[in-house]
Amino acid sequence: MSDTMQGQDPEQVRALARMLDDGASSLESVKQVTTAAVWSFDGAGPNVEQMRDEWESQHAPMLVTVAESLTTYAQRARANADAQDQTSNTYDGGGFAGVSTQASGSSGGDDDGGVLDWLGDKAGDLWDTGGDAVDWVGDKAGDAAGWIGDRATDLWDAGGNAVDWIGDKGSDALGWLGDRGSDALGWLGDRASAIGGAFQNVGDSGLQLWDATGGAILDGEWPRTTEVLASGIRLAGATVGAGLTTATGGMWDPKVFDDGDPYAGEPTSVAAPREPSSISDVALGVTDSYNAGDGNVRITTIEGPDGPRVIVNVPGTEAWNPAAGDNPMDLTGNLVTAGGSRSTMSEAVMLAMRNADIPPGAEVMMVGHSQGGMTVADLTSDPGFVSEFNVTHAMTYGSPIDSAHIDPSVSVLEMQHQHDVVPRLDLGDSRFPFLPGGQNESANHTSVTFDDPGSAFNAVANHDHAEAYPNSMANSTDPGYLAYQQSLRDSGFLTSPGDGSSVTAQDVHVGRKN
């Protein structure tokens, strides 16, 4: 077979050469496009730098080498085809004669394909190498795209967070502005409310004066001097207060003689309550309520053989400021009660008694000093109150109650020192203007006047609740006084040694909402 001539078609070899040239051109195009892509996209970071370095140092040169090799093999293929044509034309008979396999450059093995197979194998190898480079480019492009996508996502998230932050801050700012606007409206509302409240107080004071004058006449009674004077003083003070509140745009509201609304707290137990064994002990129970702190009413319960008895101890004035405050035991409460109206102090004492859960059906004794006595007289003049709490006894000292219409069912003991000024402020129930009047005393009413504890001009000593009045009571030999004390003992309000009575007490704080 070594001397046998093998023929091949030169045109097939030239077609292969063209394919190799096309492959080289394609690889060059891939190189140019990929190089432009690697360097043109907007990216940074270690992954991007590594990709660009690998492309420039490894894969781009590899594509150049493969493309140049394909071009070289294409040139060889065309040269082989030309040689085939020349060899065939030198033999007689012309036509296609072929060339020997040795001449073709074959180095052995199967001769069927000759140079075409060899070139095809080389082209395949080179194409695979170029394909690897292209695959690398694809992988890196994918990595770059992923990296860019990740960065874009990060940027989008950051942008979203920034938008959320801006939204939150905007919401906070709007909330802050809303709060400030609300505060401003609230402030304006408070100022308007202060002015409105001041004029409402003027109206209430005017109605009180009307009730003391025209209202009394319509009821068939001539106005009482104390009620008219007290109501007039309240109206004048309320008018001044409204002027001050309006002049300051509601920023200063002194609430002059503004009696407001009552409240009462929850009862608190007294650790060692006083046992009321005499009238003077009962009076010292009021002193105990003074000492318990401003605005306290002490409610003492005696559990005796005949059931419970309850003593309500009401202190007198504790504040003299014309500007009404939390404590209703003040100058405002005095003017309202003395003017013939139901005061916040009276309403608060009633609330305190309800909070104290007085046993149903228990007989109740009301006791008060000074303004506290006025409160007791005011409440016991109300048949509804007397019925609700089963009030059977009332005791006052140093209190102006001559004008009170206490319910006839209540047994009353009214006490005063000879020159105590306070119980004479009612002017003996004088009719306006200072006309003589008669005291409103029922058959169940006992009045006792004690000698002054000291000088007739010592107003403080004559009105003292801590020692002066209790001492005068303890030393009194007045028949009316002694009879009333015995009636209290018989009714179970006073304890005796060994009678089996037990005593408990509660303090209830009362106040004014204003």
PDB file of N, CA and C in Angstrom, residues 86-98:
ATOM      1  N   GLN A  86      -1.520  20.772  -8.449  1.00  0.00           N
ATOM      2  CA  GLN A  86      -0.305  20.733  -9.249  1.00  0.00           C
ATOM      3  C   GLN A  86       0.133  19.297  -9.492  1.00  0.00           C
ATOM      4  N   THR A  87       0.095  18.429  -8.528  1.00  0.00           N
ATOM      5  CA  THR A  87       0.524  17.040  -8.662  1.00  0.00           C
ATOM      6  C   THR A  87      -0.372  16.297  -9.623  1.00  0.00           C
ATOM      7  N   SER A  88      -1.658  16.519  -9.513  1.00  0.00           N
ATOM      8  CA  SER A  88      -2.594  15.810 -10.376  1.00  0.00           C
ATOM      9  C   SER A  88      -2.396  16.192 -11.828  1.00  0.00           C
ATOM     10  N   ASN A  89      -2.040  17.423 -12.088  1.00  0.00           N
ATOM     11  CA  ASN A  89      -1.897  17.896 -13.460  1.00  0.00           C
ATOM     12  C   ASN A  89      -0.589  17.427 -14.108  1.00  0.00           C
ATOM     13  N   THR A  90       0.382  16.886 -13.346  1.00  0.00           N
ATOM     14  CA  THR A  90       1.654  16.436 -13.927  1.00  0.00           C
ATOM     15  C   THR A  90       1.599  15.013 -14.438  1.00  0.00           C
ATOM     16  N   TYR A  91       0.586  14.240 -14.133  1.00  0.00           N
ATOM     17  CA  TYR A  91       0.478  12.858 -14.597  1.00  0.00           C
ATOM     18  C   TYR A  91      -0.298  12.797 -15.905  1.00  0.00           C
ATOM     19  N   ASP A  92       0.100  11.758 -16.755  1.00  0.00           N
ATOM     20  CA  ASP A  92      -0.604  11.572 -18.026  1.00  0.00           C
ATOM     21  C   ASP A  92      -2.039  11.146 -17.758  1.00  0.00           C
ATOM     22  N   GLY A  93      -2.826  11.434 -18.622  1.00  0.00           N
ATOM     23  CA  GLY A  93      -4.225  11.071 -18.491  1.00  0.00           C
ATOM     24  C   GLY A  93      -5.019  12.155 -17.790  1.00  0.00           C
ATOM     25  N   GLY A  94      -4.253  13.097 -17.198  1.00  0.00           N
ATOM     26  CA  GLY A  94      -4.938  14.223 -16.534  1.00  0.00           C
ATOM     27  C   GLY A  94      -5.913  13.730 -15.501  1.00  0.00           C
ATOM     28  N   GLY A  95      -6.708  14.620 -15.179  1.00  0.00           N
ATOM     29  CA  GLY A  95      -7.750  14.279 -14.203  1.00  0.00           C
ATOM     30  C   GLY A  95      -7.210  14.223 -12.804  1.00  0.00           C
ATOM     31  N   PHE A  96      -7.969  13.698 -11.919  1.00  0.00           N
ATOM     32  CA  PHE A  96      -7.692  13.636 -10.492  1.00  0.00           C
ATOM     33  C   PHE A  96      -6.894  12.393 -10.212  1.00  0.00           C
ATOM     34  N   ALA A  97      -5.588  12.555  -9.753  1.00  0.00           N
ATOM     35  CA  ALA A  97      -4.739  11.395  -9.519  1.00  0.00           C
ATOM     36  C   ALA A  97      -4.410  11.228  -8.062  1.00  0.00           C
ATOM     37  N   GLY A  98      -4.334  12.309  -7.272  1.00  0.00           N
ATOM     38  CA  GLY A  98      -4.048  12.198  -5.845  1.00  0.00           C
ATOM     39  C   GLY A  98      -2.590  12.345  -5.575  1.00  0.00           C
TER      40      GLY A  98
END
